[in-house]
mmCIF file of C-alpha atoms in Angstrom:
data_model
loop_
_atom_site.group_PDB
_atom_site.id
_atom_site.type_symbol
_atom_site.label_atom_id
_atom_site.label_comp_id
_atom_site.label_asym_id
_atom_site.label_seq_id
_atom_site.Cartn_x
_atom_site.Cartn_y
_atom_site.Cartn_z
ATOM 1 C CA ASP A 16 -2.894 102.937 -10.073
ATOM 2 C CA THR A 17 0.602 102.039 -11.234
ATOM 3 C CA GLY A 18 0.009 98.422 -12.171
ATOM 4 C CA VAL A 19 0.344 95.041 -10.485
ATOM 5 C CA SER A 20 2.504 95.144 -7.375
ATOM 6 C CA GLN A 21 4.266 92.124 -5.897
ATOM 7 C CA ASN A 22 6.076 91.872 -2.583
ATOM 8 C CA PRO A 23 8.712 90.967 -1.738
ATOM 9 C CA ARG A 24 10.804 91.197 -4.934
ATOM 10 C CA HIS A 25 13.270 88.656 -3.631
ATOM 11 C CA LYS A 26 13.044 86.000 -0.925
ATOM 12 C CA ILE A 27 15.766 83.637 0.252
ATOM 13 C CA THR A 28 14.613 80.944 2.616
ATOM 14 C CA LYS A 29 15.925 77.741 4.111
ATOM 15 C CA ARG A 30 14.480 74.440 3.033
ATOM 16 C CA GLY A 31 11.519 73.500 5.181
ATOM 17 C CA GLN A 32 10.475 77.061 6.012
ATOM 18 C CA ASN A 33 7.141 78.602 5.021
ATOM 19 C CA VAL A 34 6.977 81.663 2.779
ATOM 20 C CA THR A 35 4.158 83.989 1.778
ATOM 21 C CA PHE A 36 4.017 86.335 -1.188
ATOM 22 C CA ARG A 37 1.591 89.177 -1.756
ATOM 23 C CA CYS A 38 0.087 90.516 -4.960
ATOM 24 C CA ASP A 39 -1.887 93.750 -5.346
ATOM 25 C CA PRO A 40 -3.666 93.764 -8.713
ATOM 26 C CA ILE A 41 -4.913 96.706 -10.742
ATOM 27 C CA SER A 42 -7.906 97.854 -8.739
ATOM 28 C CA GLU A 43 -10.613 97.467 -11.377
ATOM 29 C CA HIS A 44 -9.405 94.034 -12.524
ATOM 30 C CA ASN A 45 -11.606 91.211 -11.306
ATOM 31 C CA ARG A 46 -9.345 88.338 -12.373
ATOM 32 C CA LEU A 47 -6.049 87.556 -10.657
ATOM 33 C CA TYR A 48 -3.580 84.871 -11.688
ATOM 34 C CA TRP A 49 -0.485 83.219 -10.261
ATOM 35 C CA TYR A 50 2.202 81.766 -12.514
ATOM 36 C CA ARG A 51 5.614 80.266 -11.843
ATOM 37 C CA GLN A 52 8.616 80.661 -14.126
ATOM 38 C CA THR A 53 11.869 78.726 -13.943
ATOM 39 C CA LEU A 54 15.038 79.393 -15.913
ATOM 40 C CA GLY A 55 14.658 78.765 -19.631
ATOM 41 C CA GLN A 56 10.924 78.143 -19.394
ATOM 42 C CA GLY A 57 7.840 80.179 -20.034
ATOM 43 C CA PRO A 58 5.453 81.051 -17.210
ATOM 44 C CA GLU A 59 3.444 78.058 -15.962
ATOM 45 C CA PHE A 60 -0.110 78.529 -14.709
ATOM 46 C CA LEU A 61 -0.708 77.846 -11.012
ATOM 47 C CA THR A 62 -4.134 79.218 -10.152
ATOM 48 C CA TYR A 63 -6.573 82.042 -10.786
ATOM 49 C CA PHE A 64 -9.343 83.934 -9.047
ATOM 50 C CA GLN A 65 -12.383 85.768 -10.232
ATOM 51 C CA ASN A 66 -13.071 88.256 -7.485
ATOM 52 C CA GLU A 67 -12.641 86.172 -4.304
ATOM 53 C CA ALA A 68 -13.485 82.804 -5.877
ATOM 54 C CA GLN A 69 -10.616 80.500 -6.811
ATOM 55 C CA LEU A 70 -11.771 79.134 -10.181
ATOM 56 C CA GLU A 71 -8.977 76.788 -11.177
ATOM 57 C CA LYS A 72 -5.851 75.213 -9.722
ATOM 58 C CA SER A 73 -3.114 73.513 -11.698
ATOM 59 C CA ARG A 74 -1.973 70.027 -10.817
ATOM 60 C CA LEU A 75 1.411 71.732 -10.363
ATOM 61 C CA LEU A 76 -0.044 73.293 -7.222
ATOM 62 C CA SER A 77 0.731 70.671 -4.598
ATOM 63 C CA ASP A 78 -0.865 70.555 -1.157
ATOM 64 C CA ARG A 79 2.020 72.675 0.120
ATOM 65 C CA PHE A 80 0.782 75.606 -1.950
ATOM 66 C CA SER A 81 -2.240 77.668 -1.027
ATOM 67 C CA ALA A 82 -3.557 80.887 -2.476
ATOM 68 C CA GLU A 83 -6.194 83.251 -1.201
ATOM 69 C CA ARG A 84 -7.866 86.401 -2.377
ATOM 70 C CA PRO A 85 -9.946 87.685 0.518
ATOM 71 C CA LYS A 86 -12.507 90.325 -0.413
ATOM 72 C CA GLY A 87 -11.498 90.064 -4.050
ATOM 73 C CA SER A 88 -8.658 92.535 -3.719
ATOM 74 C CA PHE A 89 -5.061 91.535 -2.976
ATOM 75 C CA SER A 90 -3.944 87.906 -3.050
ATOM 76 C CA THR A 91 -1.421 85.845 -1.122
ATOM 77 C CA LEU A 92 0.427 82.728 -2.198
ATOM 78 C CA GLU A 93 1.834 80.597 0.614
ATOM 79 C CA ILE A 94 4.301 77.757 0.224
ATOM 80 C CA GLN A 95 4.685 75.497 3.224
ATOM 81 C CA ARG A 96 7.751 73.349 3.919
ATOM 82 C CA THR A 97 9.670 74.793 0.994
ATOM 83 C CA GLU A 98 11.843 72.536 -1.148
ATOM 84 C CA GLN A 99 14.754 73.421 -3.423
ATOM 85 C CA GLY A 100 12.541 72.671 -6.414
ATOM 86 C CA ASP A 101 10.297 75.555 -5.387
ATOM 87 C CA SER A 102 13.029 78.022 -6.364
ATOM 88 C CA ALA A 103 11.542 80.082 -9.185
ATOM 89 C CA MET A 104 10.068 83.427 -10.150
ATOM 90 C CA TYR A 105 6.473 83.679 -8.958
ATOM 91 C CA LEU A 106 4.445 85.984 -11.179
ATOM 92 C CA CYS A 107 1.111 87.552 -10.424
ATOM 93 C CA ALA A 108 -1.114 89.054 -13.113
ATOM 94 C CA SER A 109 -4.537 90.616 -13.319
ATOM 95 C CA SER A 110 -7.084 91.273 -16.030
ATOM 96 C CA LEU A 111 -10.598 92.364 -16.701
ATOM 97 C CA LEU A 112 -13.129 89.608 -17.249
ATOM 98 C CA SER A 113 -13.602 90.950 -20.757
ATOM 99 C CA GLY A 114 -10.026 90.138 -21.625
ATOM 100 C CA GLY A 115 -7.469 92.189 -23.484
ATOM 101 C CA GLY A 116 -4.502 90.365 -22.069
ATOM 102 C CA TYR A 117 -3.018 90.239 -18.634
ATOM 103 C CA THR A 118 -0.950 92.824 -16.817
ATOM 104 C CA PHE A 119 1.881 91.087 -14.996
ATOM 105 C CA GLY A 120 3.730 92.243 -11.923
ATOM 106 C CA SER A 121 7.523 92.175 -11.717
ATOM 107 C CA GLY A 122 7.458 88.912 -9.800
ATOM 108 C CA THR A 123 8.892 87.528 -6.581
ATOM 109 C CA ARG A 124 12.104 85.560 -6.993
ATOM 110 C CA LEU A 125 12.265 82.736 -4.463
ATOM 111 C CA THR A 126 15.516 80.974 -3.673
ATOM 112 C CA VAL A 127 15.378 77.962 -1.383
ATOM 113 C CA VAL A 128 18.758 77.050 0.103
ATOM 114 C CA ASP B 26 3.889 67.813 -23.235
ATOM 115 C CA GLN B 27 4.559 71.238 -24.721
ATOM 116 C CA GLN B 28 1.298 72.535 -26.161
ATOM 117 C CA VAL B 29 2.925 75.778 -27.288
ATOM 118 C CA LYS B 30 6.337 75.545 -28.890
ATOM 119 C CA GLN B 31 8.849 78.204 -29.763
ATOM 120 C CA ASN B 32 11.580 76.245 -31.470
ATOM 121 C CA SER B 33 14.091 79.068 -31.822
ATOM 122 C CA PRO B 34 15.664 79.927 -28.465
ATOM 123 C CA SER B 35 17.333 82.989 -29.947
ATOM 124 C CA LEU B 36 17.260 85.319 -32.944
ATOM 125 C CA SER B 37 19.637 88.086 -33.934
ATOM 126 C CA VAL B 38 18.771 90.785 -36.495
ATOM 127 C CA GLN B 39 20.154 94.120 -37.639
ATOM 128 C CA GLU B 40 18.446 97.348 -36.691
ATOM 129 C CA GLY B 41 15.925 98.392 -39.332
ATOM 130 C CA ARG B 42 15.402 94.860 -40.668
ATOM 131 C CA ILE B 43 12.432 92.582 -40.061
ATOM 132 C CA SER B 44 12.300 90.253 -37.070
ATOM 133 C CA ILE B 45 10.132 87.150 -37.434
ATOM 134 C CA LEU B 46 9.387 85.078 -34.365
ATOM 135 C CA ASN B 47 7.578 81.787 -34.782
ATOM 136 C CA CYS B 48 5.274 79.727 -32.592
ATOM 137 C CA ASP B 49 3.535 76.384 -33.084
ATOM 138 C CA TYR B 50 0.751 74.881 -31.033
ATOM 139 C CA THR B 51 -0.763 71.436 -30.752
ATOM 140 C CA ASN B 52 -4.055 71.991 -28.921
ATOM 141 C CA SER B 53 -6.837 72.571 -31.442
ATOM 142 C CA MET B 54 -9.022 73.997 -28.665
ATOM 143 C CA PHE B 55 -6.847 77.109 -28.444
ATOM 144 C CA ASP B 56 -8.719 80.045 -29.923
ATOM 145 C CA TYR B 57 -6.892 83.111 -28.662
ATOM 146 C CA PHE B 58 -3.207 83.832 -29.002
ATOM 147 C CA LEU B 59 -0.990 86.465 -27.444
ATOM 148 C CA TRP B 60 2.580 87.663 -27.579
ATOM 149 C CA TYR B 61 4.379 88.994 -24.529
ATOM 150 C CA LYS B 62 7.736 90.709 -24.276
ATOM 151 C CA LYS B 63 9.938 90.331 -21.231
ATOM 152 C CA TYR B 64 12.952 92.340 -20.121
ATOM 153 C CA PRO B 65 15.264 90.973 -17.413
ATOM 154 C CA ALA B 66 14.003 91.451 -13.846
ATOM 155 C CA GLU B 67 10.566 92.529 -15.071
ATOM 156 C CA GLY B 68 7.298 90.710 -15.609
ATOM 157 C CA PRO B 69 6.081 89.948 -19.136
ATOM 158 C CA THR B 70 4.411 92.839 -20.952
ATOM 159 C CA PHE B 71 1.456 92.257 -23.267
ATOM 160 C CA LEU B 72 2.326 93.116 -26.861
ATOM 161 C CA ILE B 73 -0.354 91.992 -29.293
ATOM 162 C CA SER B 74 -3.031 89.330 -29.621
ATOM 163 C CA ILE B 75 -5.140 87.609 -32.227
ATOM 164 C CA SER B 76 -8.402 85.719 -32.152
ATOM 165 C CA SER B 77 -8.831 82.488 -34.073
ATOM 166 C CA ILE B 78 -11.470 84.157 -36.234
ATOM 167 C CA LYS B 79 -8.767 86.351 -37.765
ATOM 168 C CA ASP B 80 -5.600 85.560 -39.645
ATOM 169 C CA LYS B 81 -3.791 88.861 -39.124
ATOM 170 C CA ASN B 82 -3.658 91.625 -36.543
ATOM 171 C CA GLU B 83 -1.488 94.711 -36.799
ATOM 172 C CA ASP B 84 -0.446 97.287 -34.232
ATOM 173 C CA GLY B 85 2.158 99.761 -35.354
ATOM 174 C CA ARG B 86 5.429 97.956 -36.033
ATOM 175 C CA PHE B 87 4.018 94.651 -34.778
ATOM 176 C CA THR B 88 1.940 92.214 -36.831
ATOM 177 C CA VAL B 89 0.796 88.768 -35.792
ATOM 178 C CA PHE B 90 -0.198 86.185 -38.380
ATOM 179 C CA LEU B 91 -2.215 83.083 -37.592
ATOM 180 C CA ASN B 92 -2.379 79.956 -39.770
ATOM 181 C CA LYS B 93 -4.973 77.740 -38.094
ATOM 182 C CA SER B 94 -4.610 74.830 -40.480
ATOM 183 C CA ALA B 95 -0.886 74.666 -39.735
ATOM 184 C CA LYS B 96 -1.373 75.527 -36.046
ATOM 185 C CA HIS B 97 1.263 78.188 -36.483
ATOM 186 C CA LEU B 98 1.561 81.845 -35.650
ATOM 187 C CA SER B 99 4.280 84.381 -36.167
ATOM 188 C CA LEU B 100 5.147 87.841 -34.913
ATOM 189 C CA HIS B 101 6.688 90.302 -37.345
ATOM 190 C CA ILE B 102 8.484 93.403 -36.110
ATOM 191 C CA VAL B 103 9.237 95.984 -38.785
ATOM 192 C CA PRO B 104 11.497 97.866 -38.551
ATOM 193 C CA SER B 105 13.369 96.270 -35.666
ATOM 194 C CA GLN B 106 14.904 98.600 -33.085
ATOM 195 C CA PRO B 107 17.570 97.967 -30.417
ATOM 196 C CA GLY B 108 14.925 98.566 -27.736
ATOM 197 C CA ASP B 109 13.065 95.527 -29.041
ATOM 198 C CA SER B 110 15.818 93.301 -27.661
ATOM 199 C CA ALA B 111 14.032 91.093 -25.117
ATOM 200 C CA VAL B 112 12.595 87.613 -24.657
ATOM 201 C CA TYR B 113 9.338 87.109 -26.540
ATOM 202 C CA PHE B 114 6.769 84.609 -25.329
ATOM 203 C CA CYS B 115 3.931 83.172 -27.354
ATOM 204 C CA ALA B 116 0.850 82.219 -25.333
ATOM 205 C CA ALA B 117 -2.495 80.616 -26.061
ATOM 206 C CA SER B 118 -5.830 80.166 -24.339
ATOM 207 C CA GLU B 119 -9.040 78.277 -24.889
ATOM 208 C CA GLY B 120 -11.140 81.308 -24.059
ATOM 209 C CA GLN B 121 -11.734 84.336 -26.231
ATOM 210 C CA GLY B 122 -10.270 87.568 -24.981
ATOM 211 C CA GLY B 123 -7.229 86.303 -23.161
ATOM 212 C CA SER B 124 -8.737 86.426 -19.672
ATOM 213 C CA GLU B 125 -8.507 82.672 -19.298
ATOM 214 C CA LYS B 126 -5.599 80.481 -18.272
ATOM 215 C CA LEU B 127 -2.671 80.965 -20.651
ATOM 216 C CA VAL B 128 -0.241 78.329 -21.867
ATOM 217 C CA PHE B 129 3.143 79.820 -22.703
ATOM 218 C CA GLY B 130 5.990 78.730 -24.932
ATOM 219 C CA LYS B 131 9.571 78.742 -23.680
ATOM 220 C CA GLY B 132 10.374 82.057 -25.325
ATOM 221 C CA THR B 133 12.698 83.390 -28.016
ATOM 222 C CA LYS B 134 15.448 85.825 -27.101
ATOM 223 C CA LEU B 135 15.596 88.577 -29.719
ATOM 224 C CA THR B 136 18.721 90.669 -30.084
ATOM 225 C CA VAL B 137 18.584 93.698 -32.373
ATOM 226 C CA ASN B 138 22.056 94.921 -33.235
ATOM 227 C CA PRO B 139 22.651 98.648 -33.951
#
């Protein structure tokens, strides 16, 4: 296992289109997180899963955002009707329940034009 | 409202000297603190952490100090190396172990000059 994998690395989309990102965590990690990072800011929490259960969602996660983790393995983050303000780096991370810090993926950079 | 603050956007030090990165927090419920390092076009990499029951944790060249009364932590890198040049993020959580939701600061860009 080489770490947390995110696809695609880059996505350019037109305003109003839907986009979906995928995250494959480290296989033995039961927690999976989504964060968003904009220029000059630290990562901001969006949501996290323990196995297949979505345990918490940030108020930043509007109704246009939805995340799933079917079968407790990979996860998808979908943004519907994208807006220019959605342009950011979307980071996925995973961890063991026992902690020890997250392992982040390299992120998906979304540009909405 | 920034619960985790890194007030220095950048820091420049000479190779071999000490780098000290600072972080302040406002939420007294935070009880676990982490430092991450980030290179361009990569995700953050976990560096070192500290629980609120400790005031110091050391791992090789990296030491984190926690002052709970001042709600302040710092990361010391000794000796600094050019490969340490990156953006460093301070993060905090309300759960022990760092498997909970993290709140990040805005980061400090460290440049280590040869």
